[in-house]
Amino acid sequence: MDSNFPKAKIIVVGDSGVGKTSLIHLIAHQEILKNPSWTIGCTVDVKLHEYKDGTSHHKTCFLEFFDIGGNIGHRSSAKIFLQGADGIILVHDLTNRKSQENLHQWIADVMEQNEKISIGISDYQYETKLSPGKRSSTKFSNSLIDYHDNSNLLPLFFIGTKLDQAQIVRDSSFLKSHSQIASFYRSDEINLDCMQIKYLAPATSNSIKLAKFFDRVLENKFSKSTQKSNFYSVQTEKNKVNNLISGPNSAIDFKFFNNKIK
């Protein structure tokens, strides 16, 4: 695979046993993983993605999926793999409500390891779309995140697995509705069965939503890279001028440059 392709790191998190490894294999290879094993620590899979395919901004990009083991006993040691994330896929079992509730803590763990692209503090504060700037009264307020500036936050995407089993134990209308957690974070979601390729077949609504998420991850990464490049460019020029005007032989009007270079 060409190492010159732009890259993005996508963290895949969720409780143990929700089907993350099977999901990643399906996304990356468009095939079923017949004998999935438990993930200890982290495993990595890759895929090529056509960023903004069919437009003038099209690029072939390299996506790295970091499958983080969900076992609670290895959770603290796995945190090192959460660093440097460009996006998060959050996976839960549709037959297990607790696995969905626990995603709030997974989000807090990832954001804690990526402070430079979150709000940079340990106590995060939720903001809802209806009441921006106000603290949420949900029972998950112990892992608070500030969502007033989405540009600082990692793109999120929620995936519910084991749809085949959930259809037996839950009402079909419930499974078709937008889940509370996805609405809470203003993010897209899909539900699927990792043992059936049809759920991520090309041109299906699921595959289109996922492709848009990948585009958003890459767009954020490109945007941050541009901002960083511009910042260093401005800082370099500012330092050059400041050195010039503070030099012993300088006859330049300091006040003039001080007003111009800020």
mmCIF file of N, CA, C and O in Angstrom, residues 81-130:
data_model
loop_
_atom_site.group_PDB
_atom_site.id
_atom_site.type_symbol
_atom_site.label_atom_id
_atom_site.label_comp_id
_atom_site.label_asym_id
_atom_site.label_seq_id
_atom_site.Cartn_x
_atom_site.Cartn_y
_atom_site.Cartn_z
ATOM 1 N N PHE A 81 -3.217 3.595 23.466
ATOM 2 C CA PHE A 81 -3.579 3.465 22.053
ATOM 3 C C PHE A 81 -4.642 4.489 21.638
ATOM 4 O O PHE A 81 -4.921 4.638 20.453
ATOM 5 N N LEU A 82 -5.223 5.186 22.616
ATOM 6 C CA LEU A 82 -6.263 6.168 22.309
ATOM 7 C C LEU A 82 -5.678 7.495 21.842
ATOM 8 O O LEU A 82 -6.392 8.333 21.296
ATOM 9 N N GLN A 83 -4.397 7.698 22.048
ATOM 10 C CA GLN A 83 -3.761 8.969 21.707
ATOM 11 C C GLN A 83 -3.656 9.156 20.194
ATOM 12 O O GLN A 83 -3.471 8.201 19.453
ATOM 13 N N GLY A 84 -3.765 10.405 19.754
ATOM 14 C CA GLY A 84 -3.605 10.731 18.343
ATOM 15 C C GLY A 84 -4.780 10.356 17.481
ATOM 16 O O GLY A 84 -4.643 10.190 16.267
ATOM 17 N N ALA A 85 -5.951 10.240 18.077
ATOM 18 C CA ALA A 85 -7.140 9.844 17.317
ATOM 19 C C ALA A 85 -7.630 10.977 16.421
ATOM 20 O O ALA A 85 -7.564 12.150 16.780
ATOM 21 N N ASP A 86 -8.122 10.610 15.240
ATOM 22 C CA ASP A 86 -8.750 11.572 14.326
ATOM 23 C C ASP A 86 -10.269 11.401 14.286
ATOM 24 O O ASP A 86 -10.982 12.286 13.806
ATOM 25 N N GLY A 87 -10.754 10.269 14.779
ATOM 26 C CA GLY A 87 -12.191 10.000 14.816
ATOM 27 C C GLY A 87 -12.463 8.810 15.716
ATOM 28 O O GLY A 87 -11.548 8.061 16.053
ATOM 29 N N ILE A 88 -13.727 8.659 16.129
ATOM 30 C CA ILE A 88 -14.095 7.576 17.041
ATOM 31 C C ILE A 88 -15.320 6.841 16.505
ATOM 32 O O ILE A 88 -16.335 7.466 16.196
ATOM 33 N N ILE A 89 -15.218 5.520 16.404
ATOM 34 C CA ILE A 89 -16.387 4.673 16.173
ATOM 35 C C ILE A 89 -16.732 4.019 17.503
ATOM 36 O O ILE A 89 -15.889 3.362 18.123
ATOM 37 N N LEU A 90 -17.970 4.211 17.948
ATOM 38 C CA LEU A 90 -18.423 3.685 19.231
ATOM 39 C C LEU A 90 -19.417 2.562 18.993
ATOM 40 O O LEU A 90 -20.442 2.757 18.346
ATOM 41 N N VAL A 91 -19.085 1.393 19.506
ATOM 42 C CA VAL A 91 -19.841 0.178 19.198
ATOM 43 C C VAL A 91 -20.564 -0.316 20.449
ATOM 44 O O VAL A 91 -19.975 -0.385 21.530
ATOM 45 N N HIS A 92 -21.837 -0.664 20.273
ATOM 46 C CA HIS A 92 -22.593 -1.228 21.392
ATOM 47 C C HIS A 92 -23.457 -2.371 20.891
ATOM 48 O O HIS A 92 -23.768 -2.483 19.697
ATOM 49 N N ASP A 93 -23.847 -3.227 21.814
ATOM 50 C CA ASP A 93 -24.668 -4.403 21.540
ATOM 51 C C ASP A 93 -26.136 -3.997 21.691
ATOM 52 O O ASP A 93 -26.560 -3.551 22.759
ATOM 53 N N LEU A 94 -26.908 -4.146 20.636
ATOM 54 C CA LEU A 94 -28.319 -3.738 20.664
ATOM 55 C C LEU A 94 -29.157 -4.551 21.647
ATOM 56 O O LEU A 94 -30.262 -4.135 22.011
ATOM 57 N N THR A 95 -28.644 -5.691 22.069
ATOM 58 C CA THR A 95 -29.378 -6.500 23.045
ATOM 59 C C THR A 95 -28.946 -6.201 24.475
ATOM 60 O O THR A 95 -29.441 -6.818 25.421
ATOM 61 N N ASN A 96 -28.001 -5.265 24.640
ATOM 62 C CA ASN A 96 -27.443 -4.961 25.954
ATOM 63 C C ASN A 96 -27.416 -3.448 26.161
ATOM 64 O O ASN A 96 -26.500 -2.768 25.693
ATOM 65 N N ARG A 97 -28.413 -2.897 26.844
ATOM 66 C CA ARG A 97 -28.501 -1.449 27.050
ATOM 67 C C ARG A 97 -27.281 -0.901 27.788
ATOM 68 O O ARG A 97 -26.847 0.220 27.529
ATOM 69 N N LYS A 98 -26.739 -1.676 28.705
ATOM 70 C CA LYS A 98 -25.593 -1.211 29.488
ATOM 71 C C LYS A 98 -24.400 -0.896 28.588
ATOM 72 O O LYS A 98 -23.647 0.045 28.848
ATOM 73 N N SER A 99 -24.225 -1.665 27.521
ATOM 74 C CA SER A 99 -23.096 -1.428 26.618
ATOM 75 C C SER A 99 -23.224 -0.072 25.922
ATOM 76 O O SER A 99 -22.220 0.546 25.561
ATOM 77 N N GLN A 100 -24.475 0.385 25.712
ATOM 78 C CA GLN A 100 -24.679 1.710 25.128
ATOM 79 C C GLN A 100 -24.405 2.798 26.158
ATOM 80 O O GLN A 100 -23.742 3.792 25.861
ATOM 81 N N GLU A 101 -24.868 2.609 27.377
ATOM 82 C CA GLU A 101 -24.644 3.596 28.436
ATOM 83 C C GLU A 101 -23.157 3.779 28.710
ATOM 84 O O GLU A 101 -22.693 4.890 28.984
ATOM 85 N N ASN A 102 -22.399 2.703 28.616
ATOM 86 C CA ASN A 102 -20.966 2.766 28.911
ATOM 87 C C ASN A 102 -20.183 3.549 27.863
ATOM 88 O O ASN A 102 -19.015 3.894 28.097
ATOM 89 N N LEU A 103 -20.795 3.837 26.720
ATOM 90 C CA LEU A 103 -20.084 4.594 25.681
ATOM 91 C C LEU A 103 -19.761 6.010 26.133
ATOM 92 O O LEU A 103 -18.797 6.614 25.652
ATOM 93 N N HIS A 104 -20.549 6.561 27.057
ATOM 94 C CA HIS A 104 -20.230 7.893 27.591
ATOM 95 C C HIS A 104 -18.843 7.895 28.225
ATOM 96 O O HIS A 104 -18.055 8.821 28.021
ATOM 97 N N GLN A 105 -18.544 6.861 28.983
ATOM 98 C CA GLN A 105 -17.233 6.784 29.627
ATOM 99 C C GLN A 105 -16.130 6.529 28.616
ATOM 100 O O GLN A 105 -15.021 7.050 28.746
ATOM 101 N N TRP A 106 -16.425 5.732 27.581
ATOM 102 C CA TRP A 106 -15.431 5.508 26.531
ATOM 103 C C TRP A 106 -15.078 6.830 25.841
ATOM 104 O O TRP A 106 -13.915 7.099 25.535
ATOM 105 N N ILE A 107 -16.082 7.659 25.595
ATOM 106 C CA ILE A 107 -15.832 8.964 24.974
ATOM 107 C C ILE A 107 -14.944 9.813 25.877
ATOM 108 O O ILE A 107 -13.979 10.444 25.419
ATOM 109 N N ALA A 108 -15.249 9.822 27.166
ATOM 110 C CA ALA A 108 -14.441 10.593 28.113
ATOM 111 C C ALA A 108 -13.000 10.102 28.133
ATOM 112 O O ALA A 108 -12.060 10.906 28.191
ATOM 113 N N ASP A 109 -12.804 8.780 28.059
ATOM 114 C CA ASP A 109 -11.451 8.214 28.061
ATOM 115 C C ASP A 109 -10.665 8.662 26.829
ATOM 116 O O ASP A 109 -9.482 9.028 26.932
ATOM 117 N N VAL A 110 -11.326 8.625 25.658
ATOM 118 C CA VAL A 110 -10.638 9.022 24.423
ATOM 119 C C VAL A 110 -10.300 10.511 24.457
ATOM 120 O O VAL A 110 -9.182 10.915 24.112
ATOM 121 N N MET A 111 -11.259 11.339 24.875
ATOM 122 C CA MET A 111 -11.016 12.779 24.904
ATOM 123 C C MET A 111 -9.922 13.141 25.907
ATOM 124 O O MET A 111 -9.143 14.058 25.681
ATOM 125 N N GLU A 112 -9.851 12.391 26.996
ATOM 126 C CA GLU A 112 -8.808 12.633 28.001
ATOM 127 C C GLU A 112 -7.420 12.410 27.422
ATOM 128 O O GLU A 112 -6.458 13.096 27.775
ATOM 129 N N GLN A 113 -7.295 11.452 26.506
ATOM 130 C CA GLN A 113 -6.007 11.146 25.891
ATOM 131 C C GLN A 113 -5.723 12.011 24.662
ATOM 132 O O GLN A 113 -4.673 11.880 24.046
ATOM 133 N N ASN A 114 -6.647 12.882 24.305
ATOM 134 C CA ASN A 114 -6.488 13.738 23.125
ATOM 135 C C ASN A 114 -6.825 15.179 23.471
ATOM 136 O O ASN A 114 -7.611 15.835 22.807
ATOM 137 N N GLU A 115 -6.213 15.695 24.543
ATOM 138 C CA GLU A 115 -6.562 17.012 25.056
ATOM 139 C C GLU A 115 -6.304 18.122 24.050
ATOM 140 O O GLU A 115 -6.995 19.130 24.036
ATOM 141 N N LYS A 116 -5.305 17.965 23.198
ATOM 142 C CA LYS A 116 -4.964 19.038 22.262
ATOM 143 C C LYS A 116 -6.076 19.297 21.252
ATOM 144 O O LYS A 116 -6.127 20.374 20.668
ATOM 145 N N ILE A 117 -6.945 18.304 21.054
ATOM 146 C CA ILE A 117 -8.037 18.510 20.117
ATOM 147 C C ILE A 117 -9.383 18.382 20.796
ATOM 148 O O ILE A 117 -10.401 18.226 20.173
ATOM 149 N N SER A 118 -9.360 18.431 22.133
ATOM 150 C CA SER A 118 -10.608 18.592 22.874
ATOM 151 C C SER A 118 -10.524 19.955 23.535
ATOM 152 O O SER A 118 -9.825 20.843 23.064
ATOM 153 N N ILE A 119 -11.188 20.147 24.644
ATOM 154 C CA ILE A 119 -11.169 21.484 25.252
ATOM 155 C C ILE A 119 -10.020 21.653 26.225
ATOM 156 O O ILE A 119 -9.860 22.716 26.822
ATOM 157 N N GLY A 120 -9.212 20.595 26.409
ATOM 158 C CA GLY A 120 -7.976 20.734 27.157
ATOM 159 C C GLY A 120 -8.125 20.725 28.662
ATOM 160 O O GLY A 120 -7.238 21.184 29.375
ATOM 161 N N ILE A 121 -9.243 20.248 29.191
ATOM 162 C CA ILE A 121 -9.410 20.155 30.637
ATOM 163 C C ILE A 121 -9.947 18.778 30.984
ATOM 164 O O ILE A 121 -10.444 18.054 30.136
ATOM 165 N N SER A 122 -9.842 18.403 32.246
ATOM 166 C CA SER A 122 -10.242 17.058 32.641
ATOM 167 C C SER A 122 -11.723 16.946 32.940
ATOM 168 O O SER A 122 -12.291 15.865 32.862
ATOM 169 N N ASP A 123 -12.372 18.050 33.318
ATOM 170 C CA ASP A 123 -13.805 18.009 33.598
ATOM 171 C C ASP A 123 -14.557 18.577 32.415
ATOM 172 O O ASP A 123 -14.574 19.785 32.195
ATOM 173 N N TYR A 124 -15.174 17.708 31.627
ATOM 174 C CA TYR A 124 -15.868 18.127 30.429
ATOM 175 C C TYR A 124 -17.323 18.435 30.749
ATOM 176 O O TYR A 124 -17.891 17.898 31.680
ATOM 177 N N GLN A 125 -17.922 19.287 29.966
ATOM 178 C CA GLN A 125 -19.310 19.659 30.200
ATOM 179 C C GLN A 125 -20.148 19.446 28.956
ATOM 180 O O GLN A 125 -19.835 19.948 27.889
ATOM 181 N N TYR A 126 -21.219 18.679 29.093
ATOM 182 C CA TYR A 126 -22.129 18.456 27.982
ATOM 183 C C TYR A 126 -22.926 19.718 27.690
ATOM 184 O O TYR A 126 -23.279 20.467 28.580
ATOM 185 N N GLU A 127 -23.247 19.934 26.439
ATOM 186 C CA GLU A 127 -24.212 20.951 26.055
ATOM 187 C C GLU A 127 -25.171 20.316 25.072
ATOM 188 O O GLU A 127 -24.750 19.671 24.130
ATOM 189 N N THR A 128 -26.446 20.484 25.293
ATOM 190 C CA THR A 128 -27.429 19.931 24.373
ATOM 191 C C THR A 128 -27.755 20.956 23.310
ATOM 192 O O THR A 128 -27.512 22.148 23.477
ATOM 193 N N LYS A 129 -28.308 20.487 22.208
ATOM 194 C CA LYS A 129 -28.651 21.378 21.103
ATOM 195 C C LYS A 129 -29.734 22.373 21.514
ATOM 196 O O LYS A 129 -29.770 23.509 21.050
ATOM 197 N N LEU A 130 -30.627 21.938 22.416
ATOM 198 C CA LEU A 130 -31.729 22.804 22.816
ATOM 199 C C LEU A 130 -31.315 23.823 23.862
ATOM 200 O O LEU A 130 -31.922 24.870 23.984
#
